[in-house]
Amino acid sequence: MQLLAKVTCRTSRLELTTSKRGVIWIDQVSLIPSDTYKGHGFRKELIHMLVDLKPRFLRFPGGTFVEGILLRNAFRWRETIGPWEERPGHYGDVWNYWTDDGLGYYELLQLAEDLGAEPIWVFNAGISRNDQVDTTAIAPFVKDVLDSLEFARGSAKSTWGSVRAAMGHPERFQLKYVAVGNEDCDNTKPFYQGHYLKFYNAIREAYPDIQIISNCDGSSEPLDHPADLYDFHIYNSADDLFLKKDTFSRTSRTGPKVFVSEYAVHVDGDTSKGSLQASLAEAAFLIGLEVNSDIVHMASYAPLFVNDNDRKLALTGFCVFFRTSILIMTVSVIMSEYNEQMDPRCDSLQLLATVWNS
């Protein structure tokens, strides 16, 4: 059943009433504008703000959201495609909320295409925060990823490409980047490198043009496994992030490139909406990335959006706060937009030495 409001009313509410006492079970409920960005379900004002930033890529569906605290609550792409009302949804145990997965794998690929941005698919590597499968049992996960790539890139006559076509997109999505897990390369997750090689070899054989991103940090020591890029995350106080601006000046120029997929000033317990000090530290860190653009291939601020009525993290470090009818840009996003508008043609291909006497 679909109910369409005739006018916009920011204080309205929907009530279901009965003539006598009883229980009403409702499976799926969604409240969205009828007029969305390119008809693909996203609020126009949110996406217009994103368009203004001129994103070159879209990393999805997230970071720890991909893992889950337990594997049973990890993101499963198969369960996020098809008719929305038939998707089972899942419990996002990392951030403690239920998601109906209306924003699924297909919708995120479509959003990247609508933005003219490269999609970067971060998939679960058989590892969550608190559990993981042995490498001897990783084959179903590898098969699952290959199927996801066929869904995105396969012909409309292939098994999974036909599912995509039936959803309204017979053309192949231009998916060229994948990340094997999220923050999985540490001493508490001993199976990651074994898992990674299984994924790497299978993807490289089936899709040799896809760029594969490792979770392991190669900024101080070379990686001991093949990769096209490696992931680097950094959240610090303003003072500490400013001091990290030269991080990649000491990084080897051989081997895989760097993908700084998450960076921001984070202050625990700070529920404000950013600060000038934070944005200046982030700008200094970005300048350090530009100085080392021969090795730093991509970078993105994170997290991007947060619902201000359901904020799970008591810390700074969000780009855009939104509510039902308002948007709040932080100084960080204003600074990023200003830098882009200064010269949108600049790709940091060459650094010129400059001396400034004040």
XYZ file of N, CA and C in Angstrom, residues 51-318:
804
model
N 26.648 16.403 -4.590
C 27.052 16.780 -5.943
C 27.966 17.996 -5.920
N 27.669 18.945 -5.031
C 28.485 20.158 -4.938
C 29.931 19.859 -4.560
N 30.156 18.719 -3.904
C 31.515 18.329 -3.533
C 32.270 17.668 -4.685
N 31.571 17.393 -5.764
C 32.162 16.787 -6.972
C 32.940 15.507 -6.646
N 32.287 14.535 -6.042
C 33.003 13.307 -5.656
C 33.500 12.527 -6.863
N 34.729 12.040 -6.773
C 35.292 11.205 -7.843
C 34.974 9.728 -7.626
N 34.637 9.366 -6.379
C 34.322 7.963 -6.087
C 33.337 7.900 -4.936
N 32.695 6.744 -4.785
C 31.770 6.489 -3.688
C 32.120 5.138 -3.086
N 32.585 5.148 -1.848
C 32.936 3.917 -1.134
C 31.704 3.444 -0.360
N 31.323 2.196 -0.566
C 30.103 1.704 0.074
C 30.205 0.208 0.339
N 29.347 -0.357 1.229
C 28.288 0.327 1.974
C 28.760 0.967 3.269
N 30.044 0.938 3.568
C 30.557 1.555 4.774
C 31.788 0.836 5.266
N 32.109 1.063 6.542
C 33.283 0.446 7.137
C 32.875 -0.690 8.061
N 32.758 -0.395 9.368
C 32.396 -1.447 10.322
C 31.000 -2.000 10.065
N 30.166 -1.240 9.375
C 28.847 -1.729 8.982
C 28.969 -2.999 8.134
N 30.057 -3.084 7.368
C 30.291 -4.244 6.512
C 30.587 -5.482 7.352
N 31.305 -5.287 8.454
C 31.752 -6.415 9.271
C 30.659 -6.961 10.182
N 30.077 -6.038 10.970
C 29.226 -6.457 12.070
C 30.074 -6.859 13.255
N 29.487 -6.809 14.427
C 30.167 -7.352 15.607
C 30.205 -8.874 15.510
N 29.101 -9.444 15.029
C 29.015 -10.876 14.748
C 28.776 -11.062 13.253
N 29.320 -12.132 12.705
C 29.193 -12.370 11.260
C 27.744 -12.502 10.810
N 26.891 -13.009 11.684
C 25.493 -13.169 11.271
C 24.819 -11.827 11.021
N 25.430 -10.739 11.518
C 24.865 -9.410 11.309
C 25.660 -8.580 10.300
N 26.510 -9.234 9.531
C 27.273 -8.528 8.494
C 26.367 -8.173 7.317
N 26.822 -7.231 6.499
C 26.080 -6.837 5.306
C 26.118 -7.968 4.286
N 24.940 -8.395 3.812
C 24.822 -9.474 2.814
C 24.183 -8.878 1.561
N 24.944 -8.710 0.507
C 24.442 -7.988 -0.658
C 23.230 -8.653 -1.294
N 23.192 -10.002 -1.299
C 22.061 -10.707 -1.935
C 20.730 -10.340 -1.283
N 20.776 -10.072 0.026
C 19.551 -9.773 0.760
C 19.149 -8.311 0.629
N 19.925 -7.525 -0.134
C 19.616 -6.105 -0.290
C 19.200 -5.764 -1.718
N 18.910 -6.771 -2.523
C 18.472 -6.514 -3.903
C 17.056 -7.050 -4.080
N 16.446 -6.731 -5.217
C 15.079 -7.131 -5.464
C 14.101 -6.126 -4.873
N 12.798 -6.413 -4.944
C 11.794 -5.488 -4.414
C 12.063 -5.163 -2.944
N 11.965 -3.891 -2.621
C 12.291 -3.460 -1.259
C 11.463 -4.180 -0.204
N 10.175 -4.328 -0.498
C 9.290 -4.903 0.514
C 9.571 -6.384 0.752
N 10.369 -7.009 -0.114
C 10.699 -8.427 0.057
C 12.077 -8.634 0.682
N 12.789 -7.577 0.934
C 14.123 -7.710 1.538
C 13.982 -7.996 3.035
N 14.708 -8.977 3.559
C 14.531 -9.349 4.966
C 15.073 -8.324 5.946
N 16.042 -7.499 5.514
C 16.676 -6.567 6.436
C 17.620 -7.285 7.386
N 18.365 -6.518 8.173
C 19.229 -7.142 9.167
C 19.532 -6.168 10.289
N 20.005 -6.713 11.391
C 20.334 -5.897 12.559
C 21.764 -5.396 12.435
N 21.930 -4.083 12.369
C 23.267 -3.495 12.331
C 23.817 -3.397 13.739
N 24.442 -4.485 14.201
C 24.806 -4.545 15.617
C 25.938 -3.598 15.999
N 26.744 -3.143 15.038
C 27.815 -2.203 15.360
C 27.235 -0.884 15.849
N 26.193 -0.399 15.133
C 25.601 0.894 15.480
C 24.233 0.747 16.144
N 23.842 -0.507 16.411
C 22.662 -0.774 17.234
C 21.365 -0.248 16.619
N 21.090 -0.621 15.390
C 19.794 -0.307 14.793
C 19.438 -1.351 13.741
N 18.149 -1.471 13.488
C 17.666 -2.369 12.449
C 17.641 -1.612 11.130
N 18.127 -2.247 10.061
C 18.044 -1.652 8.732
C 17.201 -2.539 7.836
N 16.273 -1.934 7.099
C 15.460 -2.725 6.174
C 16.187 -2.964 4.862
N 17.408 -2.435 4.732
C 18.247 -2.611 3.534
C 17.575 -2.079 2.268
N 16.707 -1.071 2.447
C 16.163 -0.386 1.289
C 17.249 0.339 0.507
N 18.285 0.753 1.226
C 19.488 1.301 0.596
C 20.470 0.143 0.465
N 20.383 -0.551 -0.654
C 21.151 -1.778 -0.830
C 22.257 -1.656 -1.861
N 22.792 -2.800 -2.229
C 23.911 -2.872 -3.176
C 23.553 -2.211 -4.502
N 22.367 -2.508 -5.021
C 21.926 -1.937 -6.304
C 21.786 -0.423 -6.214
N 21.146 0.071 -5.154
C 20.919 1.505 -5.012
C 22.225 2.272 -4.898
N 23.217 1.696 -4.253
C 24.504 2.376 -4.097
C 25.289 2.387 -5.408
N 25.210 1.300 -6.166
C 25.805 1.307 -7.507
C 25.125 2.364 -8.390
N 23.805 2.456 -8.262
C 23.054 3.440 -9.047
C 23.418 4.863 -8.637
N 23.581 5.089 -7.330
C 23.958 6.418 -6.855
C 25.312 6.834 -7.402
N 26.282 5.919 -7.357
C 27.609 6.229 -7.905
C 27.500 6.613 -9.373
N 26.706 5.874 -10.121
C 26.518 6.188 -11.537
C 25.865 7.557 -11.712
N 24.857 7.857 -10.909
C 24.171 9.149 -11.006
C 25.110 10.303 -10.675
N 26.073 10.065 -9.784
C 27.032 11.104 -9.399
C 28.192 11.222 -10.377
N 28.321 10.256 -11.287
C 29.490 10.223 -12.158
C 30.741 9.864 -11.387
N 30.575 9.072 -10.315
C 31.688 8.699 -9.434
C 32.016 7.216 -9.587
N 33.276 6.875 -9.328
C 33.694 5.471 -9.353
C 33.135 4.752 -8.121
N 32.403 3.650 -8.312
C 31.958 2.883 -7.143
C 33.113 2.063 -6.569
N 33.198 2.031 -5.246
C 34.192 1.195 -4.556
C 33.422 0.275 -3.615
N 33.380 -0.995 -3.939
C 32.574 -2.004 -3.231
C 33.422 -2.626 -2.128
N 33.046 -2.365 -0.877
C 33.721 -2.944 0.288
C 32.916 -4.165 0.727
N 33.477 -5.355 0.581
C 32.725 -6.558 0.924
C 33.290 -7.227 2.168
N 32.438 -8.002 2.810
C 32.856 -8.732 3.996
C 33.809 -9.859 3.604
N 34.898 -9.983 4.352
C 35.940 -10.959 4.022
C 35.903 -12.178 4.932
N 34.706 -12.501 5.447
C 34.589 -13.652 6.343
C 35.055 -13.342 7.744
N 35.047 -12.043 8.088
C 35.552 -11.591 9.382
C 34.618 -10.516 9.929
N 34.291 -10.613 11.224
C 33.563 -9.549 11.906
C 34.424 -9.070 13.071
N 33.872 -8.186 13.869
C 34.634 -7.689 15.012
C 34.975 -8.796 16.011
N 34.042 -9.723 16.205
C 34.224 -10.715 17.258
C 34.315 -12.163 16.790
N 34.106 -12.419 15.501
C 34.284 -13.794 15.025
C 34.719 -13.802 13.567
N 35.189 -14.964 13.136
C 35.698 -15.099 11.778
C 35.714 -16.576 11.399
N 35.670 -16.839 10.098
C 35.755 -18.222 9.653
C 37.210 -18.551 9.350
N 37.526 -19.820 9.425
C 38.856 -20.290 9.052
C 39.025 -20.171 7.539
N 40.268 -19.985 7.101
C 40.520 -19.845 5.666
C 40.079 -21.080 4.892
N 40.082 -22.239 5.530
C 39.627 -23.467 4.854
C 38.129 -23.420 4.549
N 37.409 -22.494 5.190
C 35.961 -22.397 5.002
C 35.560 -21.111 4.278
N 36.511 -20.453 3.614
C 36.240 -19.148 3.013
C 35.611 -19.241 1.621
N 35.601 -20.428 1.008
C 35.124 -20.567 -0.373
C 33.726 -19.991 -0.615
N 32.741 -20.212 0.271
C 31.413 -19.621 0.017
C 31.446 -18.090 -0.015
N 32.302 -17.491 0.772
C 32.430 -16.032 0.767
C 33.028 -15.550 -0.551
N 34.006 -16.289 -1.050
C 34.623 -15.930 -2.336
C 33.592 -16.042 -3.449
N 32.819 -17.127 -3.451
C 31.762 -17.309 -4.455
C 30.750 -16.166 -4.371
N 30.422 -15.755 -3.168
C 29.459 -14.678 -2.964
C 29.958 -13.376 -3.588
N 31.238 -13.092 -3.432
C 31.816 -11.875 -3.999
C 31.840 -11.946 -5.522
N 32.210 -13.087 -6.073
C 32.208 -13.225 -7.532
C 30.799 -13.037 -8.091
N 29.799 -13.527 -7.373
C 28.417 -13.317 -7.805
C 28.044 -11.834 -7.749
N 28.535 -11.140 -6.728
C 28.232 -9.705 -6.617
C 28.854 -8.938 -7.776
N 30.016 -9.366 -8.212
C 30.665 -8.704 -9.351
C 29.925 -9.016 -10.646
N 29.403 -10.236 -10.760
C 28.603 -10.555 -11.937
C 27.311 -9.741 -11.944
N 26.721 -9.534 -10.782
C 25.518 -8.705 -10.700
C 25.819 -7.299 -11.223
N 26.976 -6.742 -10.837
C 27.322 -5.380 -11.251
C 27.800 -5.320 -12.690
N 28.600 -6.305 -13.117
C 29.313 -6.194 -14.389
C 28.933 -7.231 -15.441
N 28.161 -8.216 -15.060
C 27.822 -9.274 -15.997
C 26.833 -8.825 -17.056
N 26.773 -9.552 -18.157
C 25.815 -9.244 -19.215
C 24.397 -9.452 -18.690
N 23.442 -8.842 -19.370
C 22.044 -8.961 -18.959
C 21.525 -10.384 -19.123
N 22.310 -11.251 -19.782
C 21.908 -12.642 -19.965
C 22.573 -13.578 -18.956
N 23.514 -13.051 -18.174
C 24.178 -13.885 -17.171
C 23.240 -14.108 -15.986
N 23.602 -15.041 -15.118
C 22.720 -15.387 -13.993
C 22.388 -14.165 -13.145
N 23.413 -13.486 -12.664
C 23.164 -12.349 -11.778
C 22.986 -11.048 -12.554
N 23.575 -10.948 -13.722
C 23.336 -9.774 -14.553
C 21.876 -9.667 -14.968
N 21.222 -10.799 -15.132
C 19.803 -10.780 -15.490
C 18.952 -10.264 -14.330
N 19.389 -10.522 -13.108
C 18.677 -9.978 -11.934
C 18.788 -8.456 -11.935
N 19.987 -7.959 -12.210
C 20.176 -6.502 -12.314
C 19.303 -5.916 -13.404
N 19.274 -6.572 -14.555
C 18.469 -6.087 -15.671
C 16.991 -6.048 -15.306
N 16.533 -7.064 -14.578
C 15.127 -7.113 -14.173
C 14.780 -5.992 -13.213
N 15.789 -5.485 -12.501
C 15.561 -4.366 -11.587
C 15.565 -3.029 -12.316
N 15.850 -3.044 -13.622
C 15.759 -1.823 -14.402
C 17.056 -1.282 -14.935
N 18.146 -2.084 -14.837
C 19.450 -1.587 -15.301
C 20.129 -2.668 -16.155
N 19.726 -2.805 -17.406
C 20.357 -3.828 -18.247
C 21.821 -3.541 -18.563
N 22.209 -2.254 -18.547
C 23.612 -1.914 -18.807
C 24.467 -2.319 -17.607
N 25.705 -2.655 -17.872
C 26.635 -3.020 -16.800
C 27.041 -1.782 -16.008
N 27.202 -1.923 -14.707
C 27.782 -0.863 -13.898
C 29.301 -0.876 -14.077
N 29.905 0.288 -14.026
C 31.349 0.411 -14.200
C 32.061 0.259 -12.856
N 32.075 -0.947 -12.341
C 32.711 -1.235 -11.059
C 34.156 -1.668 -11.293
N 35.109 -0.870 -10.816
C 36.520 -1.139 -11.071
C 37.356 -1.256 -9.798
N 36.749 -1.005 -8.637
C 37.486 -1.063 -7.375
C 36.718 -1.915 -6.370
N 37.436 -2.770 -5.656
C 36.854 -3.515 -4.539
C 37.835 -3.496 -3.377
N 37.291 -3.475 -2.163
C 38.111 -3.545 -0.953
C 37.789 -4.839 -0.230
N 38.834 -5.574 0.121
C 38.668 -6.869 0.780
C 38.552 -6.632 2.282
N 37.310 -6.481 2.770
C 37.066 -6.260 4.186
C 37.306 -4.830 4.617
N 37.172 -4.629 5.934
C 37.364 -3.317 6.542
C 38.076 -3.472 7.879
N 39.233 -2.850 8.013
C 40.010 -2.848 9.263
C 40.189 -4.260 9.814
N 40.488 -5.196 8.924
C 40.610 -6.600 9.320
C 42.050 -7.069 9.492
N 43.011 -6.207 9.191
C 44.407 -6.638 9.200
C 45.078 -6.240 10.510
N 44.897 -7.065 11.545
C 45.582 -6.829 12.811
C 45.784 -8.170 13.520
N 46.437 -8.131 14.660
C 46.817 -9.369 15.357
C 45.621 -10.142 15.898
N 44.462 -9.475 16.023
C 43.287 -10.163 16.556
C 42.529 -10.925 15.467
N 42.950 -10.753 14.219
C 42.262 -11.403 13.096
C 43.287 -12.155 12.244
N 43.751 -13.300 12.765
C 44.874 -14.007 12.135
C 44.588 -14.591 10.764
N 43.312 -14.695 10.380
C 42.994 -15.325 9.099
C 42.932 -14.339 7.940
N 43.095 -13.039 8.201
C 42.846 -12.063 7.134
C 43.720 -12.283 5.908
N 45.018 -12.452 6.104
C 45.886 -12.544 4.926
C 45.608 -13.812 4.126
N 45.272 -14.902 4.805
C 44.888 -16.119 4.089
C 43.608 -15.904 3.301
N 42.621 -15.251 3.945
C 41.374 -14.921 3.258
C 41.654 -14.020 2.064
N 42.468 -12.990 2.320
C 42.730 -11.986 1.288
C 43.270 -12.629 0.011
N 44.219 -13.524 0.148
C 44.816 -14.146 -1.035
C 43.800 -14.964 -1.822
N 42.861 -15.602 -1.113
C 41.806 -16.356 -1.810
C 40.949 -15.408 -2.643
N 40.550 -14.282 -2.033
C 39.751 -13.290 -2.771
C 40.563 -12.685 -3.912
N 41.796 -12.333 -3.615
C 42.651 -11.672 -4.620
C 42.809 -12.548 -5.864
N 43.157 -13.802 -5.642
C 43.410 -14.693 -6.785
C 42.143 -14.938 -7.607
N 41.004 -15.100 -6.918
C 39.758 -15.362 -7.631
C 39.300 -14.150 -8.438
N 39.403 -12.965 -7.828
C 38.975 -11.748 -8.527
C 39.927 -11.421 -9.669
N 41.220 -11.565 -9.436
C 42.203 -11.259 -10.479
C 42.014 -12.169 -11.694
N 41.668 -13.427 -11.453
C 41.457 -14.353 -12.570
C 40.192 -14.012 -13.356
N 39.107 -13.681 -12.640
C 37.830 -13.432 -13.308
C 37.722 -12.021 -13.873
N 38.319 -11.050 -13.168
C 38.217 -9.640 -13.567
C 39.591 -8.982 -13.417
N 40.490 -9.230 -14.346
C 41.871 -8.745 -14.197
C 42.004 -7.222 -14.168
N 40.977 -6.501 -14.591
C 41.063 -5.036 -14.595
C 40.651 -4.410 -13.272
N 40.027 -5.179 -12.388
C 39.564 -4.619 -11.119
C 40.740 -4.330 -10.203
N 40.720 -3.142 -9.592
C 41.741 -2.730 -8.637
C 41.358 -3.256 -7.252
N 42.269 -3.994 -6.619
C 41.980 -4.667 -5.356
C 42.688 -3.955 -4.214
N 41.914 -3.643 -3.157
C 42.399 -2.845 -2.032
C 42.554 -3.728 -0.804
N 43.753 -3.712 -0.222
C 44.044 -4.467 0.997
C 43.773 -3.604 2.227
N 43.392 -4.260 3.334
C 43.221 -3.560 4.613
C 44.542 -3.259 5.306
N 45.614 -3.921 4.900
C 46.880 -3.809 5.634
C 47.582 -2.490 5.311
N 48.109 -1.857 6.329
C 48.755 -0.553 6.202
C 50.181 -0.715 5.680
N 50.448 -0.134 4.521
C 51.785 -0.208 3.943
C 52.527 1.109 4.010
N 52.088 2.022 4.893
C 52.710 3.347 4.934
C 54.082 3.344 5.584
N 54.337 2.386 6.483
C 55.633 2.350 7.161
C 56.475 1.143 6.760
N 55.810 0.034 6.432
C 56.516 -1.169 5.979
C 55.817 -1.725 4.748
N 56.574 -2.279 3.793
C 55.959 -2.822 2.566
C 55.005 -3.964 2.887
N 53.958 -4.098 2.096
C 53.040 -5.218 2.250
C 53.722 -6.520 1.845
N 53.315 -7.622 2.459
C 53.886 -8.918 2.107
C 52.935 -9.728 1.226
N 51.976 -9.022 0.588
C 51.041 -9.692 -0.319
C 50.701 -8.716 -1.448
N 50.232 -9.221 -2.580
C 49.947 -8.347 -3.727
C 48.709 -7.491 -3.480
N 48.731 -6.279 -3.987
C 47.577 -5.366 -3.891
C 47.800 -4.223 -4.860
N 46.713 -3.629 -5.308
C 46.806 -2.429 -6.136
C 46.834 -1.177 -5.275
N 46.094 -1.225 -4.165
C 46.082 -0.132 -3.196
C 45.969 -0.734 -1.803
N 46.319 0.069 -0.789
C 46.048 -0.347 0.582
C 45.278 0.755 1.296
N 44.443 0.322 2.228
C 43.532 1.215 2.932
C 44.223 1.832 4.146
N 43.938 3.109 4.385
C 44.519 3.821 5.527
C 43.419 4.635 6.185
N 43.184 4.388 7.493
C 42.180 5.122 8.253
C 42.860 5.914 9.364
N 42.383 7.129 9.616
C 42.963 7.922 10.684
C 41.924 8.851 11.287
N 41.721 8.725 12.585
C 40.866 9.614 13.362
C 41.675 10.093 14.560
N 41.852 11.397 14.676
C 42.658 11.954 15.740
C 42.071 13.272 16.222
N 42.670 13.778 17.287
C 42.354 15.141 17.701
C 42.914 16.105 16.662
N 42.506 17.358 16.724
C 42.989 18.350 15.763
C 44.509 18.475 15.824
N 45.060 18.536 17.029
C 46.511 18.680 17.164
C 47.243 17.485 16.563
N 46.744 16.272 16.850
C 47.426 15.073 16.367
C 47.293 14.921 14.848
N 46.123 15.237 14.305
C 45.954 15.102 12.863
C 46.836 16.100 12.122
N 46.987 17.298 12.683
C 47.875 18.284 12.062
C 49.303 17.747 12.000
N 49.730 17.077 13.057
C 51.091 16.530 13.093
C 51.267 15.351 12.134
N 50.151 14.755 11.689
C 50.211 13.612 10.772
C 50.276 14.035 9.306
N 50.350 15.333 9.046
C 50.294 15.807 7.659
C 51.451 15.297 6.808
N 52.565 14.914 7.433
C 53.726 14.425 6.686
C 53.821 12.900 6.671
N 52.735 12.220 7.043
C 52.750 10.756 7.156
C 53.311 10.074 5.920
N 52.886 10.497 4.741
C 53.264 9.786 3.522
C 54.499 10.359 2.842
N 55.111 11.354 3.478
C 56.381 11.869 2.937
C 57.490 10.847 3.114
N 57.298 9.930 4.064
C 58.322 8.919 4.356
C 57.952 7.542 3.812
N 56.863 7.481 3.034
C 56.389 6.201 2.505
C 57.133 5.835 1.223
N 57.424 4.548 1.065
C 58.102 4.074 -0.135
C 57.305 4.412 -1.383
N 58.011 4.782 -2.431
C 57.372 5.129 -3.704
C 57.155 3.913 -4.597
N 57.558 2.754 -4.164
C 57.305 1.529 -4.918
C 56.192 0.748 -4.239
N 55.534 -0.097 -4.988
C 54.454 -0.894 -4.415
C 53.101 -0.250 -4.615
N 52.089 -0.737 -3.901
C 50.725 -0.254 -4.103
C 50.541 1.192 -3.663
N 49.528 1.849 -4.245
C 49.191 3.215 -3.882
C 48.373 3.237 -2.589
N 48.181 4.443 -2.055
C 47.453 4.615 -0.798
C 46.020 5.063 -1.073
N 45.093 4.471 -0.353
C 43.702 4.923 -0.348
C 43.362 5.334 1.079
N 43.344 6.640 1.335
C 42.965 7.148 2.658
C 41.439 7.238 2.655
N 40.790 6.145 3.012
C 39.339 6.069 2.831
C 38.556 6.625 4.014
N 39.223 6.856 5.143
C 38.550 7.451 6.293
C 39.535 8.359 7.021
N 39.194 9.628 7.102
C 39.977 10.548 7.930
C 39.044 11.619 8.477
N 39.340 12.096 9.677
C 38.567 13.182 10.276
C 39.150 13.485 11.650
N 38.872 14.668 12.135
C 39.134 14.988 13.536
C 37.981 14.425 14.358
N 38.300 13.559 15.300
C 37.309 12.996 16.212
C 37.699 13.349 17.636
N 36.738 13.836 18.401
C 36.957 14.131 19.812
C 35.879 13.405 20.593
N 36.258 12.415 21.399
C 35.292 11.645 22.176
C 34.499 12.547 23.110
N 33.186 12.307 23.125
C 32.315 13.055 24.017
C 31.872 14.401 23.489
N 32.429 14.825 22.375
C 32.076 16.122 21.795
C 30.910 15.934 20.835
N 29.754 16.468 21.195
C 28.558 16.310 20.360
C 28.259 17.573 19.557
N 29.248 18.441 19.415
C 29.054 19.635 18.602
C 29.051 19.256 17.118
N 28.881 20.227 16.280
C 28.829 19.972 14.848
C 30.056 20.553 14.157
N 31.223 20.099 14.623
C 32.473 20.514 14.012
C 32.992 21.824 14.575
N 34.168 22.190 14.115
C 34.791 23.430 14.571
C 35.785 23.903 13.525
N 36.143 25.183 13.608
C 37.140 25.725 12.695
C 38.491 25.060 12.932
N 38.825 24.790 14.208
C 40.095 24.140 14.516
C 40.169 22.766 13.856
N 39.064 22.006 13.920
C 39.043 20.677 13.299
C 39.212 20.777 11.791
N 38.501 21.702 11.157
C 38.571 21.807 9.701
C 39.948 22.261 9.233
N 40.629 23.104 10.025
C 41.976 23.545 9.652
C 42.972 22.385 9.757
N 42.807 21.559 10.792
C 43.686 20.391 10.927
C 43.452 19.414 9.775
N 42.193 19.225 9.398
C 41.872 18.338 8.273
C 42.417 18.901 6.961
N 42.346 20.240 6.815
C 42.895 20.862 5.607
C 44.407 20.679 5.537
N 45.084 20.804 6.692
C 46.536 20.602 6.717
C 46.878 19.162 6.344
N 46.091 18.215 6.872
C 46.319 16.808 6.535
C 46.113 16.574 5.040
N 45.080 17.202 4.463
C 44.821 17.072 3.032
C 45.962 17.651 2.198
N 46.517 18.762 2.654
C 47.664 19.329 1.936
C 48.814 18.328 1.924
N 49.002 17.627 3.053
C 50.029 16.594 3.105
C 49.767 15.479 2.111
N 48.490 15.139 1.911
C 48.144 14.122 0.915
C 48.431 14.629 -0.494
N 48.127 15.896 -0.745
C 48.382 16.462 -2.072
C 49.877 16.530 -2.368
N 50.642 16.886 -1.354
C 52.100 16.917 -1.525
C 52.617 15.552 -1.954
N 51.967 14.503 -1.464
C 52.387 13.127 -1.763
C 51.429 12.438 -2.723
N 50.873 13.212 -3.652
C 49.875 12.647 -4.564
C 50.459 11.646 -5.554
N 51.781 11.532 -5.616
C 52.369 10.485 -6.453
C 52.147 9.100 -5.852
N 51.896 9.037 -4.527
C 51.678 7.761 -3.858
C 50.264 7.649 -3.294
N 49.642 8.797 -2.942
C 48.268 8.800 -2.428
C 47.312 8.910 -3.606
N 46.579 7.845 -3.862
C 45.716 7.778 -5.050
C 44.339 8.388 -4.815
N 43.774 8.162 -3.617
C 42.423 8.637 -3.302
C 42.333 8.951 -1.813
N 41.385 9.831 -1.463
C 41.145 10.152 -0.049
C 39.698 10.571 0.123
N 39.131 10.245 1.277
C 37.740 10.635 1.551
C 37.535 10.850 3.045
N 36.803 11.906 3.341
C 36.372 12.204 4.706
C 35.324 11.171 5.116
N 35.264 10.870 6.391
C 34.247 9.935 6.875
C 33.951 10.216 8.354
N 32.715 9.923 8.792
C 31.539 9.567 8.011
C 30.979 10.778 7.258
N 30.129 10.505 6.270
C 29.616 11.564 5.418
C 28.336 12.178 5.976
N 27.270 11.374 6.119
C 25.987 11.867 6.614
C 25.676 11.251 7.971
N 24.940 11.995 8.797
C 24.429 11.443 10.055
C 23.052 12.039 10.320
N 22.117 11.176 10.723
C 20.791 11.620 11.126
C 20.918 12.203 12.528
N 20.684 13.495 12.650
C 20.893 14.178 13.934
C 19.913 13.721 14.998
N 18.823 13.082 14.594
C 17.854 12.566 15.566
C 18.214 11.159 16.048
N 19.237 10.566 15.441
C 19.595 9.191 15.795
C 21.109 9.050 15.751
N 21.778 9.901 16.470
C 23.241 9.966 16.430
C 23.831 8.915 17.350
N 24.609 7.994 16.783
C 25.129 6.866 17.553
C 26.498 7.150 18.177
N 27.221 8.119 17.633
C 28.569 8.394 18.109
C 28.621 9.752 18.797
N 29.047 9.787 20.036
C 29.188 11.049 20.769
C 30.583 11.614 20.519
N 30.791 12.039 19.297
C 32.068 12.644 18.935
C 31.889 13.484 17.680
N 32.875 14.343 17.442
C 32.830 15.142 16.233
C 33.242 14.273 15.052
N 33.147 14.803 13.844
C 33.649 14.072 12.695
C 32.582 13.607 11.734
N 31.606 14.443 11.453
C 30.623 14.147 10.416
C 30.607 15.317 9.444
